[in-house]
Amino acid sequence: MSLNPVQSAADYRLSDLIDKCIMAGDLTRDEIVFLLSLEEEDAAQLIAAADEVRKQYCGSGVHIRGLVEFSNTCKNDCLYCGLRRSNKSVHRYRMTPDEIVATAQRLASRGIGTVVLQSGEDLFYKAETIADIIRRIKSSADIAITLSLGERPYKDYKLWKEAGADRYLLRHETSNPELFSKIHPDSTLENRLGCLRELKRLGYQIGAGCMVGFPGQTIDDLASDILLFKELEADMVGIGPFIPHPNTPFKDAPQGSLEMTLKMVALARIVTRDALIPATTATGSIDEFGREKALQAGANVVMPNHTPLDYRIDYEIYPNKRCITEDPEKCGPCLTARILSVGRTVATGPGHSPRYMRRKAGLE
Ligand code: SAH
């Protein structure tokens, strides 16, 4: 092959790399670092390549997951999170099991195929209490259940799987072990990854993920996050910008950028091919059309907030969260309009991970 004289060497390398992104996605660390460093039109090419991969591997459907944040009480002191235990100005709440079950039933009756039950790390809810909530939802509603309750012992994860839980979201936040320990005084990366592997072994569809742009994080760390999604064979990958919360040690840190977040979403799509990737609320919170932009960069899931309004305002992991006062009744039409506005369709059914379906059929 000869170099086109009007192209610079870097451009030439870029067009080759973009082809590789579309055809195979088996990128090396150096290639990922290079792609994460692209700007403007070059970055737009990366995003277009991810959109093409999404089209080929996932189609046009966008899966809807109803998010229920049932407790904002947390025993941990993560440096970035507004719900950290040291933040004494949070009004703490806990939904009762009856309220949680009724909310999930309401989602199912509106045709939503998945409920995501999320909370701080709140040991007030015993493993058996959560298992009971799962059983009650599963026996009364046709809905998939995703849990996002943080790190718990293997026996709890096992009990919940047996009770009927389908998926588990546990972002690894950063794949740099030193940085992980620095921002999570109560945990280690080793423990977090151990949880994800146990969850996978138990038959959950697993969701890893990271924040983009928090203090101390480098492009090389972000490249490691991308490689980790692949290594973990994550079914779901959640990526959002870091947003500083005023009552945390990171209050003065700059917010993560939309541009870098979109490049991360694009690369996650390119390396995983068919993972479920949400256009996250955090991405929608730093830019009015952040979620639409993520949907055009490889994402294929949205997670509207269905926490009852009285509680929602207090689940402040970061400030200026989107849709904090919207009536859930009005969320559906708004979200559908946003999905249709970027030429996509609303997917129906539980929306299980394609990779998980292949694992179940013994094909992977
Ligand atoms: N306790 C659960 C749920 C945490 S909240 C768990 O540990 O899994 C869900 C996600 O919000 C976190 O995984 C984190 O990535 C994100 N988050 C928390 N604080 C944030 C902030 N200040 N900016 C952006 N994202 C944040």
XYZ file of C-alpha atoms and ligand atoms in Angstrom:
390
model
C 0.000 0.000 0.000
C 1.279 3.454 -0.776
C 0.601 6.581 1.202
C -1.747 9.041 -0.379
C 0.459 12.151 -0.734
C -2.290 14.522 0.469
C -2.719 12.617 3.728
C -0.430 12.921 6.705
C 0.946 9.704 8.175
C -1.331 10.132 11.199
C -4.431 10.461 9.009
C -3.465 7.387 7.095
C -3.070 5.454 10.282
C -6.439 6.755 11.462
C -8.363 5.514 8.423
C -6.762 2.077 8.829
C -7.637 2.059 12.501
C -11.210 3.100 11.831
C -11.536 0.134 9.439
C -10.159 -2.125 12.165
C -12.707 -0.698 14.623
C -15.558 -1.589 12.286
C -14.289 -4.945 11.064
C -12.936 -6.592 14.219
C -12.530 -4.244 17.175
C -9.489 -6.127 18.498
C -7.591 -2.980 19.406
C -4.267 -2.871 21.229
C -3.643 -0.612 24.226
C -1.591 1.793 22.084
C -4.351 2.005 19.514
C -6.940 2.711 22.215
C -4.762 5.468 23.699
C -4.353 6.961 20.226
C -8.096 6.861 19.561
C -8.920 8.388 22.968
C -6.639 11.289 22.080
C -8.521 12.179 18.891
C -10.281 15.511 18.661
C -13.066 17.110 16.622
C -13.500 15.586 13.138
C -11.150 12.725 13.933
C -13.120 11.892 17.082
C -16.307 12.122 14.988
C -14.931 9.337 12.776
C -14.411 7.116 15.808
C -17.961 7.817 16.966
C -19.377 7.080 13.505
C -17.478 3.761 13.474
C -19.031 2.833 16.840
C -22.476 3.747 15.526
C -21.875 1.420 12.583
C -20.828 -1.444 14.904
C -23.924 -0.805 17.042
C -26.106 -0.971 13.918
C -24.560 -4.259 12.828
C -24.514 -5.990 16.201
C -27.459 -4.509 18.113
C -29.863 -3.057 15.563
C -31.931 0.071 16.133
C -33.742 -0.886 19.366
C -33.069 1.031 22.587
C -33.827 -0.913 25.769
C -35.597 0.859 28.636
C -34.680 0.059 32.244
C -36.729 1.593 35.044
C -34.397 2.762 37.823
C -35.607 2.623 41.437
C -33.185 4.123 43.959
C -34.645 2.548 47.072
C -32.181 3.736 49.731
C -29.632 6.554 49.833
C -28.085 5.308 53.072
C -24.486 4.187 52.660
C -21.821 2.743 54.930
C -19.013 3.768 52.552
C -17.110 7.006 52.148
C -16.220 7.117 48.438
C -14.465 10.417 47.763
C -16.629 11.392 44.759
C -20.120 10.403 45.860
C -22.669 12.734 47.438
C -24.145 9.831 49.412
C -20.860 9.133 51.262
C -21.352 8.486 54.967
C -19.408 11.618 55.980
C -21.893 13.848 54.195
C -24.099 14.766 57.131
C -26.304 17.119 55.132
C -28.072 14.335 53.216
C -31.594 13.536 54.281
C -31.399 9.740 54.382
C -34.351 7.594 53.320
C -35.209 3.940 52.935
C -38.157 2.644 50.939
C -40.068 -0.192 52.564
C -40.182 -3.603 50.868
C -43.889 -2.982 50.107
C -43.064 0.314 48.375
C -40.252 -1.283 46.364
C -42.443 -4.173 45.216
C -45.335 -1.849 44.316
C -43.011 0.416 42.292
C -41.665 -2.571 40.330
C -45.210 -3.794 39.685
C -46.177 -0.363 38.398
C -43.242 -0.423 35.965
C -44.267 -3.842 34.677
C -47.840 -2.642 34.160
C -46.479 0.221 32.032
C -44.742 -2.334 29.816
C -41.209 -1.713 31.081
C -39.216 -4.954 30.795
C -36.566 -4.391 33.480
C -36.464 -2.836 36.925
C -33.076 -1.760 38.319
C -33.025 -1.792 42.113
C -30.200 0.474 43.248
C -29.083 1.764 46.639
C -26.121 2.873 48.690
C -24.319 0.070 50.485
C -27.002 -0.254 53.117
C -26.815 -3.299 55.369
C -30.158 -2.379 56.951
C -31.637 -4.538 54.186
C -30.640 -8.068 55.186
C -29.887 -10.496 52.373
C -33.132 -12.338 53.123
C -35.150 -9.092 52.940
C -33.793 -8.385 49.455
C -34.422 -12.009 48.422
C -37.998 -11.674 49.575
C -38.478 -8.471 47.576
C -37.102 -10.246 44.480
C -39.429 -13.233 44.967
C -42.459 -11.002 45.455
C -41.723 -9.022 42.294
C -40.993 -12.115 40.216
C -44.139 -13.929 41.324
C -46.421 -10.987 40.585
C -44.933 -9.255 37.528
C -43.332 -10.150 34.232
C -40.160 -8.119 34.619
C -36.398 -8.724 34.646
C -34.588 -7.609 37.812
C -31.215 -5.891 37.846
C -29.585 -5.303 41.224
C -27.072 -2.529 41.974
C -26.382 -2.716 45.707
C -22.596 -2.673 45.768
C -20.222 -5.230 47.234
C -21.815 -8.015 49.250
C -20.655 -11.497 50.265
C -20.913 -14.358 47.778
C -23.681 -15.998 49.800
C -25.907 -12.932 49.406
C -25.363 -12.817 45.644
C -26.176 -16.538 45.516
C -29.357 -16.157 47.539
C -30.580 -13.308 45.309
C -29.812 -15.257 42.131
C -31.794 -18.188 43.471
C -34.619 -15.802 44.331
C -34.803 -14.764 40.671
C -32.491 -11.786 40.090
C -31.254 -11.580 36.494
C -28.476 -8.991 36.361
C -26.062 -7.104 38.587
C -24.485 -3.705 38.011
C -21.243 -3.050 39.834
C -19.088 -0.488 38.118
C -15.379 -1.036 38.666
C -15.073 2.807 38.526
C -11.367 2.688 37.576
C -9.066 -0.160 36.608
C -6.060 1.545 38.228
C -5.661 -0.272 41.593
C -3.894 2.602 43.401
C -6.412 5.141 42.210
C -9.254 2.776 43.129
C -8.002 2.496 46.717
C -7.519 6.244 46.945
C -11.104 7.074 45.984
C -12.695 4.093 47.766
C -11.372 4.000 51.355
C -13.600 0.995 52.093
C -12.619 -1.312 49.236
C -9.983 -2.516 46.798
C -10.054 -3.120 43.056
C -9.218 -6.754 43.733
C -12.313 -7.155 45.855
C -14.525 -5.339 43.348
C -13.320 -7.490 40.446
C -13.671 -10.582 42.639
C -17.354 -9.670 43.162
C -17.875 -9.259 39.405
C -16.316 -12.655 38.688
C -18.419 -14.340 41.391
C -21.567 -12.743 39.990
C -20.683 -14.039 36.548
C -20.086 -17.545 37.925
C -23.473 -17.463 39.627
C -25.119 -16.858 36.252
C -25.886 -13.138 36.493
C -25.564 -10.867 33.494
C -22.874 -8.540 34.798
C -22.397 -4.826 34.352
C -18.994 -3.196 34.800
C -18.296 0.462 34.151
C -16.323 3.527 34.990
C -16.454 7.250 35.539
C -14.594 9.493 33.156
C -12.399 12.416 34.225
C -12.102 12.239 37.998
C -8.971 13.652 39.697
C -5.789 11.690 39.028
C -7.184 9.588 36.156
C -5.083 9.414 32.957
C -5.816 8.412 29.349
C -3.800 5.282 29.982
C -6.160 4.410 32.881
C -9.132 4.873 30.564
C -7.520 2.569 27.987
C -7.186 -0.052 30.752
C -10.910 0.357 31.496
C -11.714 -0.424 27.864
C -9.475 -3.504 27.908
C -11.062 -4.633 31.162
C -14.589 -4.569 29.680
C -13.355 -7.076 27.154
C -11.448 -9.210 29.655
C -14.442 -9.436 32.009
C -16.734 -10.240 29.091
C -19.113 -7.707 30.567
C -22.740 -8.016 29.455
C -23.350 -4.369 30.318
C -21.016 -1.389 30.376
C -21.962 1.861 32.158
C -19.863 4.941 31.421
C -20.504 8.470 32.652
C -18.608 11.679 33.319
C -17.450 12.439 36.849
C -19.503 15.342 38.255
C -18.130 17.109 41.365
C -20.447 17.142 44.381
C -20.122 20.143 46.743
C -20.137 18.030 49.912
C -17.264 15.757 48.928
C -13.452 16.094 48.935
C -13.640 16.389 45.126
C -15.866 19.481 45.267
C -13.377 21.729 43.458
C -12.321 19.233 40.809
C -13.309 19.870 37.189
C -16.131 17.799 35.738
C -15.379 15.014 33.245
C -15.842 16.065 29.621
C -18.655 15.041 27.308
C -16.136 14.535 24.485
C -14.037 12.016 26.418
C -17.172 10.256 27.693
C -18.441 9.817 24.136
C -15.083 8.449 22.970
C -15.180 5.960 25.859
C -18.721 4.873 24.942
C -17.617 4.476 21.321
C -14.607 2.348 22.227
C -16.661 0.219 24.636
C -19.037 -0.512 21.744
C -16.164 -1.236 19.357
C -14.332 -3.702 21.626
C -17.368 -5.479 23.113
C -19.393 -5.521 19.862
C -22.794 -6.366 21.377
C -22.743 -5.340 25.057
C -25.690 -3.423 26.527
C -24.445 0.144 26.913
C -26.605 2.817 28.566
C -26.703 6.464 27.588
C -26.227 7.366 31.254
C -28.074 9.962 33.300
C -24.728 11.591 34.172
C -24.055 12.087 30.447
C -27.516 13.664 30.115
C -26.856 15.831 33.165
C -23.802 17.646 31.751
C -25.388 18.290 28.329
C -29.051 18.724 27.386
C -28.575 16.243 24.525
C -25.894 14.126 26.174
C -28.003 10.972 26.118
C -28.909 11.396 22.448
C -25.217 11.924 21.655
C -24.318 8.743 23.574
C -27.008 6.817 21.661
C -25.253 7.947 18.471
C -21.847 6.886 19.832
C -22.696 3.233 20.450
C -25.169 3.216 23.366
C -28.389 1.174 23.188
C -30.003 1.435 26.650
C -31.642 4.238 28.650
C -32.456 4.134 32.345
C -35.298 6.519 33.217
C -35.616 7.350 36.889
C -38.693 5.787 38.506
C -37.807 6.462 42.112
C -40.941 7.896 43.767
C -40.706 11.706 43.605
C -40.646 12.192 47.393
C -37.392 10.258 47.620
C -35.760 11.090 44.311
C -34.421 14.499 45.288
C -32.392 12.905 48.099
C -30.545 10.383 45.912
C -27.977 13.015 45.071
C -24.831 11.122 44.023
C -23.902 14.270 42.062
C -25.623 17.687 41.733
C -28.011 18.809 38.948
C -29.060 15.273 38.162
C -31.494 15.087 35.276
C -35.227 14.522 35.685
C -35.173 15.080 39.416
C -38.720 16.477 39.506
C -40.316 14.856 36.459
C -43.450 12.855 37.006
C -42.695 9.273 35.870
C -46.003 9.332 33.932
C -44.513 12.019 31.671
C -41.087 10.377 31.416
C -42.203 7.720 28.958
C -43.319 10.087 26.170
C -40.293 12.414 26.656
C -37.866 9.531 26.482
C -39.586 7.929 23.509
C -39.412 11.254 21.650
C -35.693 11.499 22.400
C -35.093 7.959 21.143
C -37.109 8.526 17.970
C -35.371 11.890 17.390
C -32.121 10.062 16.669
C -33.764 7.567 14.316
C -34.039 4.717 16.784
C -36.848 2.520 18.058
C -37.981 1.509 21.546
C -37.127 -2.148 22.153
C -39.690 -4.362 23.876
C -39.268 -7.429 26.090
C -36.710 -8.066 28.833
C -33.707 -7.094 26.669
C -31.296 -9.717 27.961
C -27.649 -9.546 26.981
C -26.922 -11.322 23.660
C -23.685 -12.645 25.129
C -25.588 -14.100 28.087
C -28.076 -15.769 25.742
C -25.160 -17.385 23.894
C -23.600 -18.519 27.209
C -26.919 -20.045 28.211
C -27.214 -21.905 24.921
C -23.700 -23.296 25.445
C -22.328 -21.352 22.500
C -19.767 -19.333 24.447
N -23.896 1.608 45.808
C -24.065 1.144 44.452
C -24.625 2.201 43.533
C -23.741 3.415 43.341
S -24.425 4.796 42.494
C -22.747 0.604 43.974
O -21.746 0.770 44.663
O -22.691 -0.007 42.931
C -24.146 4.353 40.816
C -22.953 4.979 40.127
O -22.962 6.385 40.194
C -21.600 4.639 40.714
O -21.173 3.370 40.321
C -20.699 5.755 40.190
O -20.006 5.343 39.012
C -21.687 6.870 39.848
N -21.367 8.093 40.599
C -21.309 8.270 41.930
N -20.922 9.519 42.239
C -20.706 10.161 41.070
C -20.274 11.480 40.709
N -19.956 12.389 41.634
N -20.185 11.785 39.391
C -20.513 10.875 38.461
N -20.907 9.617 38.731
C -21.007 9.264 40.025
